[in-house]
Coordinates of C-alpha atoms in Angstrom, one line a residue:
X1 CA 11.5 -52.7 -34.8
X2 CA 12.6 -49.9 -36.9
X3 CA 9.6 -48.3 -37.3
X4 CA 8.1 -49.1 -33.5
X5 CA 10.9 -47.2 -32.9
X6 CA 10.4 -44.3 -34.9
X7 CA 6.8 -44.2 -33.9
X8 CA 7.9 -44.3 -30.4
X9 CA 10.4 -41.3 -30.8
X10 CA 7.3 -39.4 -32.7
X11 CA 5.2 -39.7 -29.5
X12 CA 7.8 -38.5 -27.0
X13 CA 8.3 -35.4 -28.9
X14 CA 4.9 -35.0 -29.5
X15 CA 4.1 -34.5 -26.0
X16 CA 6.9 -32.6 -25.5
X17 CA 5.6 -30.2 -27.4
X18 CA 2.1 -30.4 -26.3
X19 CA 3.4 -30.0 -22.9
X20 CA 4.0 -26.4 -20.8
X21 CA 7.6 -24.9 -20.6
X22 CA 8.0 -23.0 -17.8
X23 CA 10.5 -20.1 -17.4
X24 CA 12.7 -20.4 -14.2
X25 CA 11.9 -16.5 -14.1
X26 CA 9.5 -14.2 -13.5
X27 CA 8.6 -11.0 -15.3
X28 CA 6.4 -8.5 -13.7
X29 CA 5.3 -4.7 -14.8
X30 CA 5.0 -2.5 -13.0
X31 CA 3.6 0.9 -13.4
X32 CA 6.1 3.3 -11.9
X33 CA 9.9 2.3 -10.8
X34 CA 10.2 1.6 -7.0
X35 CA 10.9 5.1 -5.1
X36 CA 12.9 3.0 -2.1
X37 CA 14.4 -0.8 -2.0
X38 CA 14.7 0.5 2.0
X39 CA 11.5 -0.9 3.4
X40 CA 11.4 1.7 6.4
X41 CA 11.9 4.5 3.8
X42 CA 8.9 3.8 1.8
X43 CA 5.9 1.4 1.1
X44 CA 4.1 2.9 -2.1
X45 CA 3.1 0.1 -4.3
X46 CA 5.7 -0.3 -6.9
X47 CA 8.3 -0.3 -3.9
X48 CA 6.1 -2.5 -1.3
X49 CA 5.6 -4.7 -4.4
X50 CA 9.9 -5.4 -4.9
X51 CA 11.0 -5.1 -1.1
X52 CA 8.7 -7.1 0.3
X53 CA 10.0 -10.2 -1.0
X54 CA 13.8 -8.8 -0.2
X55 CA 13.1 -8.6 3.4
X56 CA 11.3 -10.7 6.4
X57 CA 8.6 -8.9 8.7
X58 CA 7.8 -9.3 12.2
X59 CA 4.8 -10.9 11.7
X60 CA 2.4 -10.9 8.4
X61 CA -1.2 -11.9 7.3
X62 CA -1.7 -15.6 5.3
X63 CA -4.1 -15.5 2.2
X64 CA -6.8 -15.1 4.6
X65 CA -5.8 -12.2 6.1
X66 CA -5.1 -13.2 9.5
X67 CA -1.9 -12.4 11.2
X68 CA 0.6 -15.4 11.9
X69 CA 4.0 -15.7 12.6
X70 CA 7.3 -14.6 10.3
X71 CA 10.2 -13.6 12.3
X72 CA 8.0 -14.0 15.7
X73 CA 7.0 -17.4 16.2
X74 CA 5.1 -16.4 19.4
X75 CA 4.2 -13.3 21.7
X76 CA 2.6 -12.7 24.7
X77 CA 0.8 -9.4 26.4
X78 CA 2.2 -9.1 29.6
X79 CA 0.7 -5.9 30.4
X80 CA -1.6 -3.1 28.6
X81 CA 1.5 -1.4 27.5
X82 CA 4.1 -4.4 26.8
X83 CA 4.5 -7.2 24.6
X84 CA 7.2 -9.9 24.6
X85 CA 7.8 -11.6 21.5
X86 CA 9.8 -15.0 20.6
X87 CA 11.8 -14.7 16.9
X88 CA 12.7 -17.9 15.0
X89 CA 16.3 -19.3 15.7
X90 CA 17.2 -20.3 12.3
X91 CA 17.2 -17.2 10.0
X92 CA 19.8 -15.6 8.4
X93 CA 20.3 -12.4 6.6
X94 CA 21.5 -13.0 2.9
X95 CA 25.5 -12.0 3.6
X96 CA 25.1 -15.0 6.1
X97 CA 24.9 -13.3 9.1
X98 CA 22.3 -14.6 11.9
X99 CA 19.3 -12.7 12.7
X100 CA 19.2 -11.9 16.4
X101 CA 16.9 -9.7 18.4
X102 CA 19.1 -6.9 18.4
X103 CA 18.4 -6.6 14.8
X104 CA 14.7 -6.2 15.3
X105 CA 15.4 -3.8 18.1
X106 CA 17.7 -1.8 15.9
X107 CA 15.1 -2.1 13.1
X108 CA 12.0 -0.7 15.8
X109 CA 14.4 2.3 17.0
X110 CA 15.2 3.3 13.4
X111 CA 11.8 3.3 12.3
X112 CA 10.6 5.0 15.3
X113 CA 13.3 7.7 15.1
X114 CA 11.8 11.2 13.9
X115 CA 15.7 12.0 12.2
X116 CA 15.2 8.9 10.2
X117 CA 12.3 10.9 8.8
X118 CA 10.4 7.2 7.8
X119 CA 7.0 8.1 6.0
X120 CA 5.3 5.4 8.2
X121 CA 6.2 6.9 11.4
X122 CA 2.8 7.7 12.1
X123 CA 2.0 4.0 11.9
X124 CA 4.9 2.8 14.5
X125 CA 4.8 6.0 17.1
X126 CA 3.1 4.9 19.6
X127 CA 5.9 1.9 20.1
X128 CA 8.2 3.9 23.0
X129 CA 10.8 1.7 23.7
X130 CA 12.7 -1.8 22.1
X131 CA 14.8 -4.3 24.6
X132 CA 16.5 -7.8 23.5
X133 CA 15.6 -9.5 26.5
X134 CA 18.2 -12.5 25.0
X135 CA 19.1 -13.6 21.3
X136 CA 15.2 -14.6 20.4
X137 CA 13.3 -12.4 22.7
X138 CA 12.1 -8.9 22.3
X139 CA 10.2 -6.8 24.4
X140 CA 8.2 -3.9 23.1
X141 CA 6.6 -1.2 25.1
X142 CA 4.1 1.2 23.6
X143 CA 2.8 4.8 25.1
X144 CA 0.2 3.8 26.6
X145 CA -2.5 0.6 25.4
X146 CA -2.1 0.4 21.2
X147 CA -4.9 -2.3 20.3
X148 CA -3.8 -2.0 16.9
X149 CA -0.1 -3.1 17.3
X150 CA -0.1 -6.7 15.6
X151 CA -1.6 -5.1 13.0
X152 CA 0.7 -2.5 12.5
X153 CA 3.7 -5.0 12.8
X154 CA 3.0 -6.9 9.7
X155 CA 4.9 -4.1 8.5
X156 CA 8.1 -4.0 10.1
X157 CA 10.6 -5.1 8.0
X158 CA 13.4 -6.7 10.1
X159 CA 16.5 -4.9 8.5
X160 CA 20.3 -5.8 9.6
X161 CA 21.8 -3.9 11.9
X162 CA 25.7 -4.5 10.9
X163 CA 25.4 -3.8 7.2
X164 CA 22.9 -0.3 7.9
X165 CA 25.4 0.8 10.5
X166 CA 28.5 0.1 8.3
X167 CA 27.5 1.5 4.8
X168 CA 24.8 4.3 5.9
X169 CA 20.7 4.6 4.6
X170 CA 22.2 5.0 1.2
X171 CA 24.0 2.9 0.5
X172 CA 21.7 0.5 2.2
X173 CA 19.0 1.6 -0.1
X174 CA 20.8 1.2 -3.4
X175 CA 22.2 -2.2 -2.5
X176 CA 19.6 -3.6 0.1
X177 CA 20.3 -6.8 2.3
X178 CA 17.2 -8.7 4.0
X179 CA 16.7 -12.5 5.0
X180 CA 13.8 -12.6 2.6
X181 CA 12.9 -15.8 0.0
X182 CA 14.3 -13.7 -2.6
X183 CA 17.8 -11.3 -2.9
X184 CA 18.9 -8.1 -4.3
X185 CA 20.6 -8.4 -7.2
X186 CA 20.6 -5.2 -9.6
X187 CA 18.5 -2.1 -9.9
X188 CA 19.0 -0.6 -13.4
X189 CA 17.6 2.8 -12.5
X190 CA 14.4 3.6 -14.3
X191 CA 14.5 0.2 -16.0
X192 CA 13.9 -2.9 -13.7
X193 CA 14.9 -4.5 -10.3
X194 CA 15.9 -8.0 -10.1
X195 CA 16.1 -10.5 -7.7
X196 CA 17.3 -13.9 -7.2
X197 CA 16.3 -16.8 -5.5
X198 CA 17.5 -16.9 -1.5
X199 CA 18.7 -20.5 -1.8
X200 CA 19.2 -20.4 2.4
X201 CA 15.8 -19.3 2.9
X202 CA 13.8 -20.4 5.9
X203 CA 10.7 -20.7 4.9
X204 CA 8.8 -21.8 1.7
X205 CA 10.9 -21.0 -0.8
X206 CA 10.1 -19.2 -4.1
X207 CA 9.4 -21.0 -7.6
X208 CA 11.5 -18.6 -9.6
X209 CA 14.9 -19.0 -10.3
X210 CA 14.4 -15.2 -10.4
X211 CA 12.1 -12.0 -10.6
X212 CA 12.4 -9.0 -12.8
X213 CA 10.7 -6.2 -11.6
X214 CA 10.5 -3.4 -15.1
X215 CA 9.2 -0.1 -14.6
X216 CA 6.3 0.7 -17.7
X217 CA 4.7 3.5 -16.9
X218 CA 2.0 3.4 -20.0
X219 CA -0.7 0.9 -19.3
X220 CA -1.2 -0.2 -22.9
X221 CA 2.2 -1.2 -23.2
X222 CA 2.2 -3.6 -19.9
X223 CA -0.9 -4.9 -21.1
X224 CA 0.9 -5.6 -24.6
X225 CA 4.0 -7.0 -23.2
X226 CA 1.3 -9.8 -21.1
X227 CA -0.3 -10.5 -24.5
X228 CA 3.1 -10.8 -26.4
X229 CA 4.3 -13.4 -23.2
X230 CA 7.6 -10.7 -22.0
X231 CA 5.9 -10.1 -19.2
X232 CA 4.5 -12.7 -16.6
X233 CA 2.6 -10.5 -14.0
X234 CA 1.2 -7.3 -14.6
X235 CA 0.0 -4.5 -12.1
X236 CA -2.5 -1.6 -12.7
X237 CA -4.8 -3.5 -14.8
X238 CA -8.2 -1.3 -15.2
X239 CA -11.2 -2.8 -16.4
X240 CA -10.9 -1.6 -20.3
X241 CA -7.8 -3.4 -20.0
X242 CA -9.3 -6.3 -18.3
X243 CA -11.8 -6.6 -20.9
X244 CA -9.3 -6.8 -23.6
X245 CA -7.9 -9.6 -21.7
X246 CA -11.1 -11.5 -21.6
X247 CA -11.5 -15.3 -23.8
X248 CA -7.7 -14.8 -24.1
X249 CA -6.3 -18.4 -23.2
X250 CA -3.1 -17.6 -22.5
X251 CA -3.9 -14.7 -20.2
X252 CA -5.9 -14.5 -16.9
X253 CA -7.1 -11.5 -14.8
X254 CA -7.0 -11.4 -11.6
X255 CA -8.8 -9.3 -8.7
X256 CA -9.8 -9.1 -5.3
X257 CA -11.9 -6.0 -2.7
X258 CA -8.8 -4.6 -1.2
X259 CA -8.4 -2.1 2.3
X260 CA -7.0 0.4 0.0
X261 CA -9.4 3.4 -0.1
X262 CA -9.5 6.1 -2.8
X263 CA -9.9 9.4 -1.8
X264 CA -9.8 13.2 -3.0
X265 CA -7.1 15.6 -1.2
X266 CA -7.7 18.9 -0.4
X267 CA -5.4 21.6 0.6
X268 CA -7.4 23.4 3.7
X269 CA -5.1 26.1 4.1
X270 CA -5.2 27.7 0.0
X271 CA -8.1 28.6 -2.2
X272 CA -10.4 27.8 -3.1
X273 CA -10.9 24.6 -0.8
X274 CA -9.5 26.4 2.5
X275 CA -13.6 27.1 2.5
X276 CA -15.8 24.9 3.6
X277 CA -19.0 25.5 1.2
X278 CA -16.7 25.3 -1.8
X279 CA -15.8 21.8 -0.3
X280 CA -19.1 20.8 -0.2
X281 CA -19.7 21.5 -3.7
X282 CA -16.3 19.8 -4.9
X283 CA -18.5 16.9 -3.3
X284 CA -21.3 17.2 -4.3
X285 CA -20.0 17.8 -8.1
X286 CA -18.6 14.3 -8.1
X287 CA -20.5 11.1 -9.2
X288 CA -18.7 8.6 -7.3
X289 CA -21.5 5.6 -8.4
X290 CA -20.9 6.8 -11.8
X291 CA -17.1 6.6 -11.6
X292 CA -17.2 3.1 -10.0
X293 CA -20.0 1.8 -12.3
X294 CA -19.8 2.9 -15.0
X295 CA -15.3 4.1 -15.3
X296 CA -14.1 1.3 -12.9
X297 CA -16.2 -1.5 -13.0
X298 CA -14.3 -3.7 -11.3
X299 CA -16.1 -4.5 -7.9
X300 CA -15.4 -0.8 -6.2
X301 CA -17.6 0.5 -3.8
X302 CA -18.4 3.9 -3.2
X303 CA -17.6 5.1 0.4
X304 CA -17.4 8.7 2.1
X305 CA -15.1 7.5 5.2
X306 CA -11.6 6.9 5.1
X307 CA -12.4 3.5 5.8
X308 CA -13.3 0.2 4.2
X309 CA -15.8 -3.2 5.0
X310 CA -12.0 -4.7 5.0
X311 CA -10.9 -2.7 8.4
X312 CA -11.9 -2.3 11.8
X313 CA -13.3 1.3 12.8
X314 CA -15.4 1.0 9.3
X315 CA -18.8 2.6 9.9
X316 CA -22.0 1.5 8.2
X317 CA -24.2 4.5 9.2
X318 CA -22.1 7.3 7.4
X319 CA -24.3 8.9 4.8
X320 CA -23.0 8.5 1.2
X321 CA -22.3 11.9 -0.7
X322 CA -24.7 13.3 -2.6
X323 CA -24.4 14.0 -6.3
X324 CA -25.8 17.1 -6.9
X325 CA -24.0 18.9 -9.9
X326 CA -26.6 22.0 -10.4
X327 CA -26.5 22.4 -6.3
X328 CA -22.9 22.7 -6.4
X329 CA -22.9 25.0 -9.5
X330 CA -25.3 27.9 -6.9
X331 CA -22.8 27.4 -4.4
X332 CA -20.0 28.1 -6.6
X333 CA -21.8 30.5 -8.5
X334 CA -22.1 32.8 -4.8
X335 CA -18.3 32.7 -4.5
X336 CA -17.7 32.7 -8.0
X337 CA -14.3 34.9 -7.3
X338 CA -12.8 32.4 -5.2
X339 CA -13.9 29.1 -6.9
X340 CA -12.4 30.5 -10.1
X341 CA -8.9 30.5 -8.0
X342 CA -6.7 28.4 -10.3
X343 CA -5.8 25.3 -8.6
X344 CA -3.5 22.3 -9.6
X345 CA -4.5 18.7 -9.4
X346 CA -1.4 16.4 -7.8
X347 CA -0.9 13.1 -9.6
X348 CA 1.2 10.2 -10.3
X349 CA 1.2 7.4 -13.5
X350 CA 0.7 4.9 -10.8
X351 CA -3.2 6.1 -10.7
X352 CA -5.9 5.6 -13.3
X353 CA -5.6 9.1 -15.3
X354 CA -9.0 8.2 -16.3
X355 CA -10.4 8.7 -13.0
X356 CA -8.4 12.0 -12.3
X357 CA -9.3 13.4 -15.7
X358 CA -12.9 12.4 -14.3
X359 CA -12.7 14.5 -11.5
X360 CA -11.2 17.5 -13.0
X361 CA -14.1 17.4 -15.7
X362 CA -16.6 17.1 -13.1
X363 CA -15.5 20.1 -10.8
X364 CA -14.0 22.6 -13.4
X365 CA -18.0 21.3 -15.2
X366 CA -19.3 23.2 -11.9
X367 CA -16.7 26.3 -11.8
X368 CA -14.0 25.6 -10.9
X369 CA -10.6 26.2 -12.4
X370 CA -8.4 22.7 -12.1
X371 CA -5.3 21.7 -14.0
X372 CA -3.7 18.4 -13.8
X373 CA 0.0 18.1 -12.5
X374 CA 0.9 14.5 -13.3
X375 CA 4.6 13.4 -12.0
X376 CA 6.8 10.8 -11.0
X377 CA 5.6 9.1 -7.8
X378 CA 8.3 10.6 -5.9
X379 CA 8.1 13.6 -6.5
X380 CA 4.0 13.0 -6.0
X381 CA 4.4 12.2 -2.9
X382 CA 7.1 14.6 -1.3
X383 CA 4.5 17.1 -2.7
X384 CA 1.4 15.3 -0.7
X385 CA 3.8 15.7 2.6
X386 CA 5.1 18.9 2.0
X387 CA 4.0 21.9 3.9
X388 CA 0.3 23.7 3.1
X389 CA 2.1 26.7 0.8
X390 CA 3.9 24.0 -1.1
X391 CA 1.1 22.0 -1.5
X392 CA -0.8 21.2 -4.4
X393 CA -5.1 22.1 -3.9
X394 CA -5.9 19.0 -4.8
X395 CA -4.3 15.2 -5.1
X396 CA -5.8 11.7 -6.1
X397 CA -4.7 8.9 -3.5
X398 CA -5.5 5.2 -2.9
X399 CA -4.1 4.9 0.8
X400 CA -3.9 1.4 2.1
X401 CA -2.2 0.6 5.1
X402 CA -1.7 -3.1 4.7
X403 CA -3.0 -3.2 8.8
X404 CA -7.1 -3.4 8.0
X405 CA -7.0 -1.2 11.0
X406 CA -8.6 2.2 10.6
X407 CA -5.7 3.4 12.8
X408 CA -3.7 2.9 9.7
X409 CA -5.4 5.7 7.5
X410 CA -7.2 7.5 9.9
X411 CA -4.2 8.6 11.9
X412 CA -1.5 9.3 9.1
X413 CA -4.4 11.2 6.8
X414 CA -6.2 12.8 9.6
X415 CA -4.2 14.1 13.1
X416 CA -2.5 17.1 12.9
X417 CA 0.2 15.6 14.5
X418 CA 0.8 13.8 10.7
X419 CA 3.2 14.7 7.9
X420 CA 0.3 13.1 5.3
X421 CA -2.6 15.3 7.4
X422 CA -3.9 18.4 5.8
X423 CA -6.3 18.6 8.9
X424 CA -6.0 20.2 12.1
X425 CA -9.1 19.9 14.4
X426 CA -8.8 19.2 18.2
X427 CA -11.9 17.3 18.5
X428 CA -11.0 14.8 16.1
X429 CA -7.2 14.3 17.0
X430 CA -8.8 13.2 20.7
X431 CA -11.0 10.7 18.9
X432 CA -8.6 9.2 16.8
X433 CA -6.2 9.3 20.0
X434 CA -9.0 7.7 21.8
X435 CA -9.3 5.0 19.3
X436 CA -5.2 4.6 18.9
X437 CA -5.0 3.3 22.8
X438 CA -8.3 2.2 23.9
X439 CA -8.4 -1.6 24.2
X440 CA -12.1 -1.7 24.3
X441 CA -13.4 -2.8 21.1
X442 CA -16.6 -1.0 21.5
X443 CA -15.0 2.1 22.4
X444 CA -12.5 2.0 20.0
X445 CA -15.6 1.6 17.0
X446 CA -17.5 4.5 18.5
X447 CA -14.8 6.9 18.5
X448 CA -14.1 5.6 14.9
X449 CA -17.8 6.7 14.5
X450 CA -17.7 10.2 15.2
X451 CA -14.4 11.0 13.5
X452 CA -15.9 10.0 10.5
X453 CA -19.0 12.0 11.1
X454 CA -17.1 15.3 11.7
X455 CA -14.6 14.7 8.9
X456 CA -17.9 13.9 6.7
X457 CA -19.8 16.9 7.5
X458 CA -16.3 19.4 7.6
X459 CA -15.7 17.9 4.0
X460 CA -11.5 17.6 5.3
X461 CA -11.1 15.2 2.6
X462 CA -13.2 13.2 0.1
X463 CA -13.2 9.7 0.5
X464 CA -14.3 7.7 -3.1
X465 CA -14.4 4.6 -2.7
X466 CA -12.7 1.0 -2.0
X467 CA -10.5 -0.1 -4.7
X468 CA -10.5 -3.2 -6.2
X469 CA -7.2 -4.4 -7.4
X470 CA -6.5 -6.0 -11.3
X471 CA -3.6 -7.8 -12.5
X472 CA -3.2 -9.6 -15.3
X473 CA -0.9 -12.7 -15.6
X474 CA -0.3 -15.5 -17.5
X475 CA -2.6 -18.3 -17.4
X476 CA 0.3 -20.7 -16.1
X477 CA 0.6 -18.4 -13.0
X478 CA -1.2 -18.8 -9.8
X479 CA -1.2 -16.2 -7.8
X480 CA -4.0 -15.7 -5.1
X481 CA -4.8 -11.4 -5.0
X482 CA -4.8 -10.2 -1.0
X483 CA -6.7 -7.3 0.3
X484 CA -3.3 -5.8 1.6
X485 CA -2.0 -6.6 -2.1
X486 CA 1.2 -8.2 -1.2
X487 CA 2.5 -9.9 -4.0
X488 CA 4.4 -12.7 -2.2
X489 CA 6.6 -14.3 -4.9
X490 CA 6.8 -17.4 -2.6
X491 CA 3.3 -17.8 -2.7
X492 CA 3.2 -18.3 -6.4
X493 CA 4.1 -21.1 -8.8
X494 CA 3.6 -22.4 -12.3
X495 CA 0.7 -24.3 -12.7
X496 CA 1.4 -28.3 -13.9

């Protein structure tokens, strides 16, 4: 009996150790620290990435990518230029406090407001006006038709009013409060964020006890914290890094096509791109099917739009650039004075260095005289919005507008009326107006159309290619990769 026993007692904690142990926490790198916990202050990745799971949004897109309900469980167009919408009666912000329509009008007016100075005010202008028709109705009225407003609204965080009134932007910022699966609970600045589980949450909840949001900036370190098992989730993964990864068991990589488009800035206001032929040659020095064959390798593809196969307004029928080193090098050579006009090259760690190093090679390999400026993402991008004198010649961007509406990256990288825009041509601001209100499809794609063209043969800005987004995780984490790469922490879980 004595030794059944034993035997018995052998097999248990055999299997127990055979079997997984799952942390009640997750771990995830990320490359830069968030700039904003305030979701209508920012949405770069490392910040989308943290708030996101802090706050609720009007509506959002399921792992298919259409849009469903969150906050509005139902909405109606009662005319071309309003929309009524019907919230959920049941949520509450994470002090306890219900969430009522006035908060979602409070959140539209604040994000709307040009004092508030939100970065993605281009996205949510043409919404003119915010009423709470009762406690779980809203009705929003936009200037004029705005086809792409659901898509647009899978953005709006719904933040409440009585704490942002009471403690001010921030305040609100360093301690934020949103109705989301999980809650604020610490941000050790420059270290980590980290959040705990919203026990009162609505919806699904999340499978973490909590999440840990750390800020590593050097690639090979996240990459050796996934190996060594401190980190669970890791952003930023390139494809050397993903090879590393590969026959590991204990690691996974995962990737997906996103609607997040790589493109190459240029300042049309300083030398040496404020002239056109010296814009053509900056494109046609760069070998965009050798950066995304044989650099990336991950699934980009190259494009010369600022648009993507994953959004509306993409057009098939734009002519790829052509790569053309020794015809940029005569073009250069014939204004030799002016492409020799030193110029700095705006980045961020959040990037593949590879990639900017790349095109610095490539066009100072033709003439011209680039230097790199790497920063801190903040200071990045209040360089990229700052005015043309202030402005670096050159910067490396990956815009995504989490909408997979063109409207999303046309508008805020194109129209003149734009903080992001570098561009100011009439023509094209009445196109991409055009295609902001129209609610004819086909109209709406044409216009698309012939913006592209004119910022294609005007070489305003130099469109790469679509990105394809890497992470790496542990192999006991599933987590399904979006185009709009929202890492949903409630839509993860251990694996059995």
């Amino acid at each position: 009996m004595t030794m059944k026993f034993n035997v018995l007692l052998a097999s248990v904690a055999a299997v127990a150790l055979s079997a997984p142990v799952f942390a009640k926490d997750l771990t995830v790198d990320l490359s830069g620290e968030p700039s904003s916990l305030d979701p209508q202050l920012q949405w770069n990745p490392d910040s989308y990435y943290v708030y996101r799971n802090i706050f609720d949004n009007l509506l959002t897109r399921d792992n298919t990518g259409e849009i469903v309900p969150q906050i509005a469980v139902s909405w109606e167009r009662v005319s071309d230029t309003e929309t009524v919408f019907t919230l959920r009666d049941d949520v509450v912000f994470h002090d306890g406090e219900k969430l009522t329509a006035e908060d979602v009008v409070f959140s539209v007016q604040r994000i709307t407001n040009p004092e508030f100075g939100s970065p993605q005010l281009g996205q949510f202008n043409q919404i003119s006006g915010a009423e709470a028709l009762d406690d779980v109705t809203v009705k929003l009225t936009t200037d004029g038709p705005y086809p792409a407003l659901m898509a647009q609204l899978v953005k709006l965080s719904i933040v409440p009013k009585h704490v942002v009134e009471v403690v001010g932007n921030e305040a609100f910022n360093a301690a934020p409060v949103g109705s989301g699966p999980y809650k604020f609970e610490a941000w050790d600045r420059g270290i980590s964020v980290s959040l705990v589980q919203n026990e009162a949450y609505w919806g699904a909840e999340g499978p973490f006890d909590s999440a840990t949001f750390r800020a590593v900036p050097d690639a090979a370190t996240r990459l050796a914290n996934l190996q060594a098992g401190t980190a669970d989730l890791v952003v930023g993964l390139d494809s050397d890094g993903a090879a590393q990864l590969a026959g590991q068991g204990s690691v996974q990589v995962l990737s997906a096509p996103t609607e997040r488009v790589a493109y190459l800035g240029l300042n049309l206001d300083k030398p040496p791109f404020n002239d056109v032929e010296l814009r053509k040659a900056a494109s046609m020095a760069i070998d965009n099917f050798g950066i995304t064959e044989g650099l990336l390798g991950a699934g980009e593809i190259p494009m010369a739009q600022l648009a993507s196969p994953a959004h509306f307004g993409y057009e098939e029928k734009i002519d790829p650039w052509t790569f053309d080193p020794e015809g940029a090098k005569e073009i250069v050579s014939a204004k030799a004075d002016l492409a020799a006009t030193p110029a700095t090259f705006a980045t961020a760690p959040v990037f593949d260095q590879r990639i900017v190093q790349a095109l610095q090679q490539m066009l100072n390999d033709v003439g011209f005289n680039i230097s790199i400026s790497v920063t801190d993402m903040p200071t990045y991008l209040n360089i990229v919005r700052s005015a043309p004198e202030e402005n670096a010649e050159l910067s490396f961007g990956r815009w995504s507008c989490a909408c997979q509406d063109a409207d999303g990256i046309t508008y805020p990288l194109l129209h003149s009326d734009s903080a992001w825009s570098r561009v100011s041509d009439e023509k094209l601001d009445v196109l991409l107006d055009t295609a902001r209100v129209s609610l004819d499809p086909e109209i709406r794609q044409a216009a698309y159309a012939e913006a592209h063209k004119i910022v294609r043969d005007n070489y305003y800005v130099l469109p790469m290619y679509q990105a394809a987004v890497l992470y790496g995780a542990s192999s006991d984490l599933t987590f399904a990769p979006t185009a709009n790469e929202s890492m949903f922490l409630n839509r993860m879980a251990w694996s059995e």
